[in-house]
């Protein structure tokens, strides 16, 4: 239900981009309270409605400015009574003024239509949280390659996507590997900026493939979160989801000790699972089946 409402709300924004759409108004379109709509929109799109709407409005205005329209006419077209208000909104979104943009129109790129981040959600003490499941994973040895990335650098997610694609191409014909799944593991290097990302696969018979490093996964309890969409596209949102989950659940997770792992199924980048190691032991392994890697 929420996904359909969010899809309809994104379309409504595009169909009425020159209008002034308040949070109260669009919530009324879907017959729910502004508070409830705001929570759902922020959770599923990854940013508040007002912020998203202004990004899209300003992005649409780029073409008109690029084609030589005056700031006054552009402002009036997109629902602003005064050009000064339009200029303030434009600068807030893009960090420059409309006139400066017209002098160098290739310097800015529009913000795209929002992407709905699909995951199971629960209402926990009045808060919308991503749904989690506690699972036990048996220890094993994975094999792969690693890359140290500065997560504060521009396009670091693009670098990650390229490295992942290269790893998958390189390992596609290695017969010792089990290609049913592939994994991405993250480990903080200690300064909160540099992370070591490991791209890995399991082996069929436990044999070590040539030219790949061993990646040890010790057994233990994990929190598991399920997402639809490419990890590189929804990283910011799932990171925020988990941080909020930790805060509300008062949970201790081994975020720094290499406890975060993403698992994809073969040939499917439209969904993935996130596993994060728990610091505490829930109960004896014999009480629950473990997940096979």
Coordinates of C-alpha atoms in Angstrom, one line a residue:
X1 CA 0.0 0.0 0.0
X2 CA 2.7 2.5 1.0
X3 CA 4.7 1.8 -2.2
X4 CA 1.7 2.5 -4.4
X5 CA 1.0 5.7 -2.5
X6 CA 4.6 6.9 -2.8
X7 CA 4.7 6.1 -6.5
X8 CA 1.5 8.1 -7.0
X9 CA 2.9 11.0 -4.9
X10 CA 6.1 11.1 -7.1
X11 CA 3.9 11.2 -10.2
X12 CA 1.8 13.9 -8.7
X13 CA 4.8 16.0 -8.1
X14 CA 6.0 15.7 -11.7
X15 CA 2.5 16.4 -13.1
X16 CA 2.2 19.6 -10.9
X17 CA 5.7 20.7 -10.7
X18 CA 4.9 24.4 -11.5
X19 CA 2.4 24.5 -8.6
X20 CA 3.0 25.1 -4.9
X21 CA 2.4 21.8 -3.2
X22 CA 2.4 21.9 0.5
X23 CA 2.8 18.9 2.8
X24 CA -0.7 19.4 4.0
X25 CA -2.1 19.5 0.5
X26 CA -0.5 16.3 -0.8
X27 CA -1.3 14.5 2.4
X28 CA -4.9 15.4 1.8
X29 CA -4.7 14.0 -1.8
X30 CA -4.1 10.6 -0.2
X31 CA -6.5 11.1 2.7
X32 CA -3.9 10.8 5.5
X33 CA -2.5 13.2 8.1
X34 CA 0.5 15.4 7.1
X35 CA 2.4 13.8 10.0
X36 CA 1.8 10.3 8.8
X37 CA 2.5 11.2 5.1
X38 CA 5.7 13.0 6.1
X39 CA 7.0 10.0 8.0
X40 CA 6.3 7.5 5.2
X41 CA 7.7 9.8 2.5
X42 CA 11.0 10.4 4.4
X43 CA 11.4 6.7 5.1
X44 CA 10.6 5.4 1.7
X45 CA 12.2 8.2 -0.5
X46 CA 15.1 9.0 1.8
X47 CA 14.4 12.8 2.4
X48 CA 11.6 15.0 3.6
X49 CA 8.9 15.9 1.1
X50 CA 9.5 19.6 1.1
X51 CA 13.2 19.2 0.4
X52 CA 12.5 16.6 -2.4
X53 CA 9.8 18.8 -4.0
X54 CA 12.0 21.9 -4.1
X55 CA 14.9 19.8 -5.6
X56 CA 12.6 18.6 -8.4
X57 CA 11.1 22.1 -9.0
X58 CA 14.6 23.7 -9.3
X59 CA 15.8 20.8 -11.5
X60 CA 12.9 21.4 -13.9
X61 CA 13.7 25.1 -14.0
X62 CA 17.3 24.4 -15.3
X63 CA 16.1 23.8 -18.9
X64 CA 14.1 27.1 -19.0
X65 CA 17.1 29.0 -17.7
X66 CA 19.5 27.2 -20.1
X67 CA 17.2 28.1 -23.0
X68 CA 17.6 31.8 -22.2
X69 CA 14.5 32.6 -20.2
X70 CA 14.8 35.5 -17.7
X71 CA 15.0 34.8 -14.0
X72 CA 11.7 36.7 -13.5
X73 CA 9.8 34.6 -16.1
X74 CA 11.3 31.4 -14.8
X75 CA 10.3 32.3 -11.2
X76 CA 6.7 33.1 -12.2
X77 CA 6.4 29.9 -14.3
X78 CA 7.4 27.8 -11.3
X79 CA 5.0 29.4 -8.9
X80 CA 7.2 32.1 -7.2
X81 CA 5.7 35.5 -6.7
X82 CA 9.1 37.2 -6.5
X83 CA 12.3 36.4 -8.4
X84 CA 14.2 36.9 -5.1
X85 CA 12.4 34.0 -3.6
X86 CA 13.2 31.8 -6.6
X87 CA 16.8 32.8 -6.5
X88 CA 17.1 31.9 -2.7
X89 CA 15.5 28.5 -3.4
X90 CA 17.7 27.9 -6.4
X91 CA 20.9 28.7 -4.4
X92 CA 19.8 26.6 -1.5
X93 CA 19.4 23.6 -3.8
X94 CA 22.4 24.1 -6.1
X95 CA 24.7 26.4 -4.2
X96 CA 24.7 29.0 -7.0
X97 CA 22.4 31.6 -8.4
X98 CA 20.2 31.3 -11.5
X99 CA 22.2 34.1 -13.3
X100 CA 25.5 32.4 -12.4
X101 CA 24.2 29.1 -13.8
X102 CA 23.2 30.8 -17.1
X103 CA 26.8 31.9 -17.6
X104 CA 28.0 28.3 -17.2
X105 CA 25.0 25.9 -17.8
X106 CA 27.1 22.7 -17.9
X107 CA 28.1 23.1 -14.2
X108 CA 24.9 21.7 -12.7
X109 CA 23.0 18.5 -13.1
X110 CA 19.3 18.1 -12.2
X111 CA 18.2 15.9 -9.3
X112 CA 16.4 12.8 -10.7
X113 CA 12.9 11.5 -9.7
X114 CA 13.0 9.9 -6.3
X115 CA 13.6 6.2 -6.0
X116 CA 11.3 4.2 -3.7
X117 CA 13.4 2.2 -1.3
X118 CA 11.6 -1.0 -0.7
X119 CA 12.0 -2.9 2.5
X120 CA 9.8 -4.4 5.1
X121 CA 8.8 -2.0 7.9
X122 CA 7.4 -2.3 11.4
X123 CA 5.9 0.2 13.8
X124 CA 8.1 0.1 16.9
X125 CA 6.9 2.2 19.8
X126 CA 5.3 4.7 17.4
X127 CA 8.3 4.9 15.1
X128 CA 8.6 3.4 11.6
X129 CA 11.7 1.1 11.5
X130 CA 13.1 -1.3 9.0
X131 CA 12.1 -4.8 9.9
X132 CA 14.9 -7.1 11.2
X133 CA 15.4 -10.8 11.8
X134 CA 18.0 -12.4 14.1
X135 CA 19.8 -15.2 12.4
X136 CA 22.8 -17.4 13.3
X137 CA 25.5 -17.8 10.6
X138 CA 28.0 -20.7 10.7
X139 CA 31.6 -19.6 10.2
X140 CA 33.3 -20.2 6.9
X141 CA 36.1 -19.0 4.6
X142 CA 35.2 -16.8 1.6
X143 CA 37.6 -15.9 -1.2
X144 CA 37.8 -12.6 -3.0
X145 CA 39.5 -9.2 -3.4
X146 CA 39.6 -6.1 -1.3
X147 CA 39.6 -2.4 -2.0
X148 CA 40.2 0.6 0.4
X149 CA 37.9 3.4 -0.3
X150 CA 37.5 6.9 1.1
X151 CA 33.8 7.2 1.7
X152 CA 34.0 11.0 1.9
X153 CA 35.3 11.2 -1.6
X154 CA 33.1 12.2 -4.6
X155 CA 31.7 9.2 -6.5
X156 CA 33.0 6.6 -4.0
X157 CA 29.9 4.6 -4.6
X158 CA 30.6 4.6 -8.3
X159 CA 34.1 3.4 -7.6
X160 CA 32.6 0.6 -5.5
X161 CA 30.2 -0.4 -8.2
X162 CA 33.0 -0.6 -10.8
X163 CA 35.2 -2.7 -8.5
X164 CA 32.3 -5.1 -7.8
X165 CA 31.6 -5.5 -11.5
X166 CA 35.3 -6.2 -12.2
X167 CA 35.3 -8.8 -9.4
X168 CA 32.2 -10.6 -10.8
X169 CA 33.7 -10.6 -14.3
X170 CA 37.0 -12.0 -13.1
X171 CA 35.5 -14.8 -11.0
X172 CA 32.7 -15.8 -13.4
X173 CA 34.6 -18.8 -14.8
X174 CA 36.5 -20.0 -11.6
X175 CA 35.1 -23.5 -11.2
X176 CA 36.2 -23.8 -7.5
X177 CA 33.8 -21.0 -6.5
X178 CA 30.1 -21.2 -5.6
X179 CA 28.4 -18.6 -7.8
X180 CA 25.0 -18.9 -6.2
X181 CA 25.8 -15.8 -4.1
X182 CA 28.4 -13.1 -3.8
X183 CA 29.2 -10.9 -0.8
X184 CA 30.4 -7.4 0.0
X185 CA 32.0 -7.0 3.5
X186 CA 32.9 -3.7 5.1
X187 CA 35.6 -2.9 7.7
X188 CA 36.3 0.6 9.1
X189 CA 40.1 1.4 8.9
X190 CA 39.9 3.4 12.1
X191 CA 39.4 7.0 11.0
X192 CA 35.7 6.8 9.9
X193 CA 36.7 7.9 6.4
X194 CA 38.5 4.9 5.0
X195 CA 36.8 1.5 4.7
X196 CA 38.2 -1.8 3.4
X197 CA 35.5 -3.4 1.2
X198 CA 35.9 -7.1 0.4
X199 CA 34.2 -8.7 -2.6
X200 CA 34.0 -12.4 -2.1
X201 CA 32.3 -15.8 -2.9
X202 CA 32.2 -19.1 -1.1
X203 CA 33.9 -22.2 -2.5
X204 CA 32.1 -25.4 -3.6
X205 CA 34.5 -27.9 -2.0
X206 CA 36.5 -25.6 0.3
X207 CA 39.4 -25.4 -2.2
X208 CA 41.4 -22.1 -2.4
X209 CA 41.0 -20.5 -5.8
X210 CA 44.2 -19.0 -7.3
X211 CA 44.9 -15.3 -7.0
X212 CA 42.2 -14.6 -4.4
X213 CA 42.6 -13.8 -0.7
X214 CA 40.9 -15.6 2.1
X215 CA 38.2 -13.8 3.9
X216 CA 37.2 -15.3 7.3
X217 CA 33.7 -15.1 8.5
X218 CA 33.4 -16.2 12.1
X219 CA 30.2 -17.8 13.3
X220 CA 27.7 -15.9 15.5
X221 CA 24.4 -14.0 15.7
X222 CA 23.5 -11.4 13.1
X223 CA 20.7 -8.9 12.5
X224 CA 19.4 -9.4 8.9
X225 CA 17.7 -6.7 6.9
X226 CA 16.2 -7.2 3.4
X227 CA 16.1 -4.6 0.7
X228 CA 15.0 -4.3 -2.9
X229 CA 17.2 -2.2 -5.2
X230 CA 20.9 -1.9 -5.9
X231 CA 23.0 -1.4 -2.7
X232 CA 24.9 1.4 -4.4
X233 CA 21.7 3.3 -5.1
X234 CA 20.2 3.0 -1.6
X235 CA 23.3 3.0 0.5
X236 CA 22.6 6.3 2.2
X237 CA 19.1 5.2 3.2
X238 CA 19.9 1.7 4.5
X239 CA 22.8 3.2 6.5
X240 CA 20.3 5.7 8.0
X241 CA 17.8 2.9 8.6
X242 CA 20.2 0.8 10.5
X243 CA 21.5 3.7 12.6
X244 CA 17.9 4.5 13.6
X245 CA 17.2 0.8 14.3
X246 CA 20.2 0.7 16.6
X247 CA 19.0 3.8 18.4
X248 CA 15.5 2.7 18.9
X249 CA 16.3 -0.9 19.7
X250 CA 19.2 0.0 22.0
X251 CA 21.2 -2.6 20.2
X252 CA 24.9 -3.1 20.1
X253 CA 26.3 -4.1 16.8
X254 CA 29.9 -4.7 15.7
X255 CA 30.0 -2.0 13.1
X256 CA 33.7 -1.4 13.3
X257 CA 34.9 -5.0 13.5
X258 CA 34.0 -6.1 10.0
X259 CA 30.5 -7.2 11.0
X260 CA 28.6 -5.7 8.1
X261 CA 28.0 -8.0 5.1
X262 CA 25.8 -7.7 2.0
X263 CA 24.7 -10.8 0.2
X264 CA 23.4 -10.9 -3.4
X265 CA 21.9 -13.8 -5.3
X266 CA 23.5 -14.8 -8.6
X267 CA 22.6 -12.4 -11.4
X268 CA 20.2 -10.4 -9.2
X269 CA 21.1 -6.8 -8.3
X270 CA 17.5 -5.8 -7.7
X271 CA 17.5 -7.1 -4.1
X272 CA 20.0 -7.8 -1.3
X273 CA 20.4 -8.8 2.3
X274 CA 22.4 -6.9 5.0
X275 CA 23.9 -8.9 7.9
X276 CA 25.4 -7.1 10.9
X277 CA 27.0 -9.0 13.7
X278 CA 25.5 -8.7 17.2
X279 CA 27.8 -8.1 20.1
X280 CA 25.6 -10.2 22.3
X281 CA 24.7 -13.9 22.1
X282 CA 20.9 -14.4 21.8
X283 CA 20.7 -18.1 22.8
X284 CA 22.3 -21.4 22.1
X285 CA 22.7 -22.2 18.4
X286 CA 20.8 -25.5 18.8
X287 CA 17.6 -23.5 19.3
X288 CA 17.4 -22.2 15.8
X289 CA 18.6 -23.3 12.4
X290 CA 21.6 -21.4 10.9
X291 CA 21.7 -19.9 7.5
X292 CA 23.8 -21.6 4.9
X293 CA 26.2 -19.3 3.0

